[in-house]
C-alpha cells in the first residue's frame, strides 16, 4: 500500500474527465459523486485515492463496462506530459518503455511496469500500486489500452499484442476488448499485461531523435527531483496540525481544535493563497491534510484509551459525536466502539 503522498498527474485526471464528458456527464456531477472538492481541479496532482474515487464515480454514472478501455483509447501527448515526448523521440519501443519505467512517477504513483524478456516475445506487466482504496478494474484496463493506443500513435506500423490478460474478471462484451487490442484477451490471470513480439519492441520509431530525447530526459529528471522534494512541506503541515488539534477555542481556530487554513499559512510565513498552492502542487488540499491527521489521532485515541468518544470527538474538532462516528466509519470501515474492541482484543 502506498503512503498518503502517492499522487497522479492532472494530465491523466483530465483524460478520465474528458472520457466521462463524452458520455454527457459534467465535471461538477463527477466530482460531487466522487466526493472530491472542485478546488482539486486547480491542482497539479491529485492524491491517488481521489483518482480512484473519480474512476468509481465515472463507472457508476456512465454504467459503461467499457469505460476504462475508452479512456485508454483517448490518450495522446497531453495525457502523459513530458513522458509522452520522451516516448515518441526514443529509438525503439523497448527503450521508450524503459524510460517510462524511470519516469513513471511523473504520470502517476499508482503503478509500475515490468518487462520480462523471452527469446521471441516479451511480457510487459503492469503492477498496480493502490492507496487505501482498492483500484477500480477500469483503471487497469485503461492503462493497458493506453499503452497500446499510444504505441500505435508513435509507430509507423501495426502494433498488435500477441495476447492480453487481466487479473480481474471480464467487465463487458469480449468484442469491446478485441476492438481495442485486436487480439485474444484472458481474464482472472496471475497478472495484467501485454504479450509482445520482440520485433515490435525493437523496430525503430519514426520520430526517434537522440538530441530531442536527451533534452526531454533532462527536463523530466528535473521534474522528478522536484516532485521528490514535495512531501517535506506536507509532512511539516501534518506535524504542526498534530500538535495543534487539541488547542481548544483559541483565536484563529474554527470549531473545537481545528486550526483554520489562514492560521496554518501564517505559521509557515505564507499567504493563504501561496500556502494552498504549495499543497495543491502535490495533489493535496488543506482539508485532505486535516482529515489525514484527524484519522491518525482518532485511531490512536480510540484504540489506546478508555476516553469517552464524545471527548475524543471534541478534541479533534467535531461539533457532534455523530459527525465523529461517521468520519471514523469512513476512515476505518468500523464504528469507534468496534475499532476499540478489535484493537484491544
Coordinates of C-alpha atoms in Angstrom, one line a residue:
X1 CA 0.0 0.0 0.0
X2 CA 1.3 3.5 -0.8
X3 CA 1.5 6.4 1.6
X4 CA -0.8 9.4 1.7
X5 CA 1.7 11.2 -0.5
X6 CA 1.1 9.0 -3.5
X7 CA -0.4 11.1 -6.3
X8 CA -1.3 11.2 -10.0
X9 CA -0.7 14.0 -12.6
X10 CA -3.5 16.3 -13.6
X11 CA -2.9 15.4 -17.2
X12 CA -4.1 11.8 -16.5
X13 CA -7.0 13.1 -14.4
X14 CA -8.1 15.3 -17.4
X15 CA -8.0 12.3 -19.7
X16 CA -10.5 10.5 -17.4
X17 CA -12.7 13.6 -17.1
X18 CA -12.7 14.1 -20.9
X19 CA -13.9 10.5 -21.4
X20 CA -16.7 11.0 -18.9
X21 CA -17.7 14.2 -20.5
X22 CA -18.1 12.3 -23.8
X23 CA -20.9 10.4 -22.0
X24 CA -22.7 13.7 -21.3
X25 CA -21.5 14.0 -17.7
X26 CA -20.3 17.3 -16.3
X27 CA -17.3 17.8 -14.1
X28 CA -19.4 19.1 -11.2
X29 CA -21.5 15.9 -11.4
X30 CA -18.5 13.7 -11.4
X31 CA -16.8 15.5 -8.5
X32 CA -19.9 15.5 -6.4
X33 CA -20.5 11.8 -6.9
X34 CA -16.8 11.1 -6.2
X35 CA -16.8 13.3 -3.1
X36 CA -13.9 15.3 -4.4
X37 CA -13.9 19.1 -3.9
X38 CA -13.9 21.4 -7.0
X39 CA -10.7 23.1 -5.7
X40 CA -8.8 20.0 -6.8
X41 CA -9.3 20.9 -10.4
X42 CA -6.7 23.6 -9.9
X43 CA -4.0 21.2 -8.5
X44 CA -1.0 19.9 -10.4
X45 CA -1.5 16.4 -9.0
X46 CA -4.3 14.5 -7.1
X47 CA -3.9 12.1 -4.2
X48 CA -4.1 8.6 -5.6
X49 CA -7.3 7.8 -3.7
X50 CA -9.0 10.8 -5.3
X51 CA -8.4 9.4 -8.8
X52 CA -9.8 6.1 -7.6
X53 CA -12.9 7.9 -6.3
X54 CA -13.2 9.6 -9.7
X55 CA -12.9 6.2 -11.6
X56 CA -15.6 4.7 -9.4
X57 CA -17.9 7.6 -9.9
X58 CA -17.4 7.6 -13.6
X59 CA -18.1 3.9 -13.9
X60 CA -21.2 4.2 -11.7
X61 CA -22.6 7.2 -13.5
X62 CA -21.9 6.1 -17.1
X63 CA -22.9 2.4 -16.5
X64 CA -20.4 1.7 -19.3
X65 CA -18.5 -1.6 -18.8
X66 CA -16.0 -0.4 -21.5
X67 CA -15.3 2.9 -19.8
X68 CA -11.7 2.1 -18.9
X69 CA -11.0 0.9 -22.4
X70 CA -12.4 4.1 -23.8
X71 CA -10.2 6.2 -21.5
X72 CA -7.1 4.4 -22.6
X73 CA -8.0 4.7 -26.3
X74 CA -8.2 8.5 -25.9
X75 CA -4.6 9.1 -24.9
X76 CA -2.4 11.4 -26.7
X77 CA 0.7 13.6 -25.9
X78 CA -1.3 15.7 -23.4
X79 CA -2.2 12.6 -21.4
X80 CA 1.4 11.9 -20.1
X81 CA 3.0 15.4 -20.1
X82 CA 6.8 15.3 -20.8
X83 CA 6.8 11.4 -20.7
X84 CA 4.9 11.4 -24.0
X85 CA 7.7 13.3 -25.7
X86 CA 10.3 11.0 -24.2
X87 CA 8.4 8.1 -25.5
X88 CA 8.0 9.3 -29.1
X89 CA 11.6 10.5 -29.5
X90 CA 13.1 7.3 -28.2
X91 CA 14.9 4.9 -30.7
X92 CA 12.6 1.9 -30.1
X93 CA 9.5 1.0 -28.1
X94 CA 11.7 -1.1 -25.8
X95 CA 13.9 1.8 -25.0
X96 CA 10.9 4.1 -24.7
X97 CA 9.3 1.7 -22.2
X98 CA 12.5 1.6 -20.1
X99 CA 12.4 5.4 -19.9
X100 CA 8.7 5.3 -18.9
X101 CA 9.7 2.9 -16.1
X102 CA 12.2 5.5 -14.9
X103 CA 9.9 8.5 -15.1
X104 CA 6.6 6.7 -14.3
X105 CA 6.0 8.9 -11.2
X106 CA 5.6 12.0 -13.4
X107 CA 2.4 10.4 -14.7
X108 CA 1.3 8.5 -11.6
X109 CA 2.5 6.8 -8.4
X110 CA -0.3 4.3 -9.0
X111 CA 1.6 1.6 -10.7
X112 CA 4.8 0.4 -12.3
X113 CA 5.8 -1.5 -15.5
X114 CA 8.0 -4.6 -15.7
X115 CA 9.4 -6.3 -18.8
X116 CA 10.1 -10.0 -18.7
X117 CA 12.1 -10.8 -21.8
X118 CA 11.7 -14.0 -23.8
X119 CA 13.6 -15.3 -26.8
X120 CA 10.9 -14.3 -29.3
X121 CA 8.3 -12.5 -27.2
X122 CA 8.3 -10.4 -24.0
X123 CA 5.7 -9.7 -21.3
X124 CA 5.0 -6.0 -20.4
X125 CA 3.4 -6.4 -17.0
X126 CA 1.6 -3.6 -15.1
X127 CA 1.7 -3.8 -11.3
X128 CA -1.0 -1.5 -9.8
X129 CA 0.0 0.2 -6.6
X130 CA -3.2 1.5 -4.9
X131 CA -3.6 3.7 -1.9
X132 CA -6.1 3.0 0.8
X133 CA -8.9 2.4 -1.7
X134 CA -8.8 -0.6 -4.0
X135 CA -8.4 0.3 -7.6
X136 CA -11.3 0.0 -10.0
X137 CA -10.6 -2.6 -12.7
X138 CA -11.4 0.1 -15.2
X139 CA -8.2 1.8 -14.1
X140 CA -6.1 -1.3 -15.0
X141 CA -7.9 -1.7 -18.4
X142 CA -7.3 2.0 -19.2
X143 CA -3.5 1.7 -18.6
X144 CA -3.1 -1.3 -20.9
X145 CA -5.3 0.2 -23.5
X146 CA -3.3 3.5 -23.3
X147 CA 0.0 1.6 -23.8
X148 CA -1.4 0.0 -27.0
X149 CA -3.1 3.2 -28.2
X150 CA 0.0 5.4 -27.7
X151 CA 2.3 2.8 -29.2
X152 CA 0.2 2.8 -32.3
X153 CA 0.3 6.6 -32.3
X154 CA 4.1 6.8 -32.3
X155 CA 4.7 3.8 -34.6
X156 CA 4.5 3.7 -38.4
X157 CA 3.4 0.1 -38.3
X158 CA 0.6 -2.0 -36.8
X159 CA 1.1 -2.5 -33.1
X160 CA -0.8 -5.6 -32.1
X161 CA 0.0 -7.7 -28.9
X162 CA 0.0 -11.5 -29.4
X163 CA -2.0 -11.8 -26.2
X164 CA -3.5 -9.6 -23.5
X165 CA -4.5 -10.6 -20.0
X166 CA -6.0 -9.1 -16.8
X167 CA -6.0 -10.3 -13.2
X168 CA -9.7 -9.3 -12.8
X169 CA -12.9 -10.7 -14.3
X170 CA -14.3 -9.6 -17.6
X171 CA -16.3 -6.3 -17.3
X172 CA -18.1 -6.1 -20.7
X173 CA -18.5 -7.9 -24.0
X174 CA -15.4 -9.6 -25.4
X175 CA -15.9 -7.7 -28.7
X176 CA -15.1 -4.4 -26.8
X177 CA -11.7 -5.8 -25.7
X178 CA -11.0 -7.2 -29.2
X179 CA -11.8 -3.9 -30.8
X180 CA -9.2 -2.1 -28.7
X181 CA -6.4 -4.8 -28.6
X182 CA -7.1 -6.6 -31.8
X183 CA -6.1 -9.9 -30.2
X184 CA -7.3 -12.5 -27.7
X185 CA -7.9 -11.4 -24.1
X186 CA -7.8 -13.6 -21.0
X187 CA -9.2 -12.8 -17.5
X188 CA -8.7 -13.9 -13.9
X189 CA -5.0 -14.4 -14.6
X190 CA -2.0 -14.1 -12.2
X191 CA -1.1 -10.6 -13.6
X192 CA -2.2 -7.9 -16.0
X193 CA -0.1 -7.4 -19.1
X194 CA 0.6 -7.4 -22.8
X195 CA 2.5 -10.2 -24.6
X196 CA 4.5 -8.5 -27.3
X197 CA 6.6 -9.8 -30.2
X198 CA 10.2 -8.7 -29.8
X199 CA 10.3 -7.4 -33.4
X200 CA 7.6 -4.8 -32.4
X201 CA 9.6 -3.7 -29.4
X202 CA 12.9 -3.4 -31.3
X203 CA 11.8 -1.8 -34.5
X204 CA 13.0 1.8 -34.9
X205 CA 10.4 4.6 -34.2
X206 CA 9.8 7.1 -37.0
X207 CA 10.2 10.2 -34.8
X208 CA 13.4 9.0 -33.0
X209 CA 15.6 11.9 -32.2
X210 CA 18.7 11.4 -30.0
X211 CA 19.2 15.1 -29.1
X212 CA 15.5 15.8 -28.5
X213 CA 15.2 12.6 -26.4
X214 CA 18.2 13.8 -24.3
X215 CA 16.6 17.2 -23.8
X216 CA 13.3 15.7 -22.7
X217 CA 15.1 13.3 -20.3
X218 CA 17.0 16.2 -18.7
X219 CA 13.7 18.1 -18.2
X220 CA 12.0 15.0 -16.8
X221 CA 14.8 14.3 -14.4
X222 CA 14.5 17.9 -13.0
X223 CA 10.7 17.5 -12.7
X224 CA 11.2 14.1 -10.9
X225 CA 13.7 15.6 -8.5
X226 CA 11.3 18.5 -7.7
X227 CA 8.4 16.1 -7.2
X228 CA 10.5 14.0 -4.8
X229 CA 11.1 17.1 -2.6
X230 CA 7.4 18.0 -2.3
X231 CA 6.3 15.7 0.5
X232 CA 8.5 17.6 3.0
X233 CA 6.1 20.5 3.1
X234 CA 3.0 18.4 3.7
X235 CA 4.9 16.5 6.4
X236 CA 5.6 19.8 8.2
X237 CA 2.0 20.8 7.9
X238 CA 0.9 17.4 9.3
X239 CA 3.3 17.7 12.2
X240 CA 2.1 21.2 13.0
X241 CA -1.5 20.2 12.8
X242 CA -0.9 17.1 15.0
X243 CA 0.5 19.4 17.7
X244 CA -2.4 21.9 17.4
X245 CA -5.5 19.8 17.0
X246 CA -6.1 19.8 20.8
X247 CA -5.7 23.6 21.2
X248 CA -9.3 24.3 22.0
X249 CA -11.1 27.6 21.5
X250 CA -8.1 29.7 20.6
X251 CA -8.2 32.7 18.4
X252 CA -7.8 31.7 14.8
X253 CA -9.4 28.3 15.2
X254 CA -12.7 27.1 13.9
X255 CA -14.8 24.7 15.8
X256 CA -13.0 22.9 18.7
X257 CA -9.4 22.5 18.0
X258 CA -9.1 22.6 14.2
X259 CA -6.8 25.4 13.0
X260 CA -8.1 27.3 10.1
X261 CA -6.0 27.3 6.9
X262 CA -5.2 31.0 7.3
X263 CA -3.7 30.2 10.7
X264 CA -1.6 27.4 9.3
X265 CA -0.4 29.7 6.4
X266 CA 0.5 32.4 9.0
X267 CA 2.5 29.9 11.0
X268 CA 4.6 29.0 7.9
X269 CA 5.1 32.6 6.9
X270 CA 3.0 32.3 3.7
X271 CA -0.1 34.0 2.3
X272 CA -3.2 31.8 2.4
X273 CA -3.1 31.6 -1.4
X274 CA 0.5 30.5 -1.6
X275 CA 0.0 28.0 1.2
X276 CA -2.9 26.4 -0.7
X277 CA -0.8 26.3 -3.9
X278 CA 2.1 24.6 -2.1
X279 CA -0.3 21.8 -1.0
X280 CA -2.1 21.7 -4.4
X281 CA 1.2 21.2 -6.2
X282 CA 1.4 17.7 -4.6
X283 CA -2.2 16.9 -5.1
X284 CA -3.5 17.9 -1.6
X285 CA -5.8 20.4 -0.1
X286 CA -5.7 21.6 3.5
X287 CA -8.9 19.6 4.2
X288 CA -7.1 16.5 3.0
X289 CA -4.2 17.0 5.4
X290 CA -6.6 17.8 8.3
X291 CA -8.6 14.6 7.5
X292 CA -5.4 12.5 7.5
X293 CA -4.2 14.0 10.8
X294 CA -7.6 13.5 12.4
X295 CA -7.7 9.9 11.3
X296 CA -4.3 9.1 12.7
X297 CA -5.1 10.8 16.0
X298 CA -8.6 9.3 16.2
X299 CA -7.4 5.7 15.6
X300 CA -4.7 6.1 18.3
X301 CA -7.1 7.7 20.8
X302 CA -9.8 5.2 20.3
X303 CA -7.5 2.1 20.4
X304 CA -5.2 3.1 23.3
X305 CA -7.5 4.7 25.9
X306 CA -10.8 4.4 27.6
X307 CA -11.7 8.1 27.0
X308 CA -15.3 8.8 26.1
X309 CA -15.8 9.0 22.4
X310 CA -17.5 12.4 22.8
X311 CA -14.3 13.8 24.4
X312 CA -12.2 12.4 21.6
X313 CA -14.6 13.9 19.0
X314 CA -14.4 17.3 20.7
X315 CA -10.6 17.2 20.9
X316 CA -10.4 16.6 17.2
X317 CA -12.7 19.5 16.3
X318 CA -16.0 17.6 15.7
X319 CA -19.0 19.6 16.9
X320 CA -21.1 16.4 17.5
X321 CA -20.3 12.9 18.3
X322 CA -22.4 11.7 15.4
X323 CA -20.2 13.6 13.0
X324 CA -17.1 11.9 14.5
X325 CA -18.8 8.5 14.3
X326 CA -19.5 9.0 10.6
X327 CA -15.9 10.1 9.9
X328 CA -14.4 7.2 11.8
X329 CA -16.6 4.7 9.9
X330 CA -15.4 6.3 6.6
X331 CA -11.8 6.1 7.7
X332 CA -11.8 2.5 9.1
X333 CA -15.0 0.8 8.0
X334 CA -15.8 0.3 11.7
X335 CA -17.5 2.3 14.4
X336 CA -15.3 3.7 17.2
X337 CA -16.7 1.0 19.6
X338 CA -16.0 -1.8 17.2
X339 CA -12.5 -0.5 16.5
X340 CA -11.6 -0.3 20.2
X341 CA -12.7 -3.9 20.8
X342 CA -10.7 -5.2 17.8
X343 CA -7.6 -3.3 18.7
X344 CA -7.6 -4.3 22.4
X345 CA -8.5 -8.0 21.8

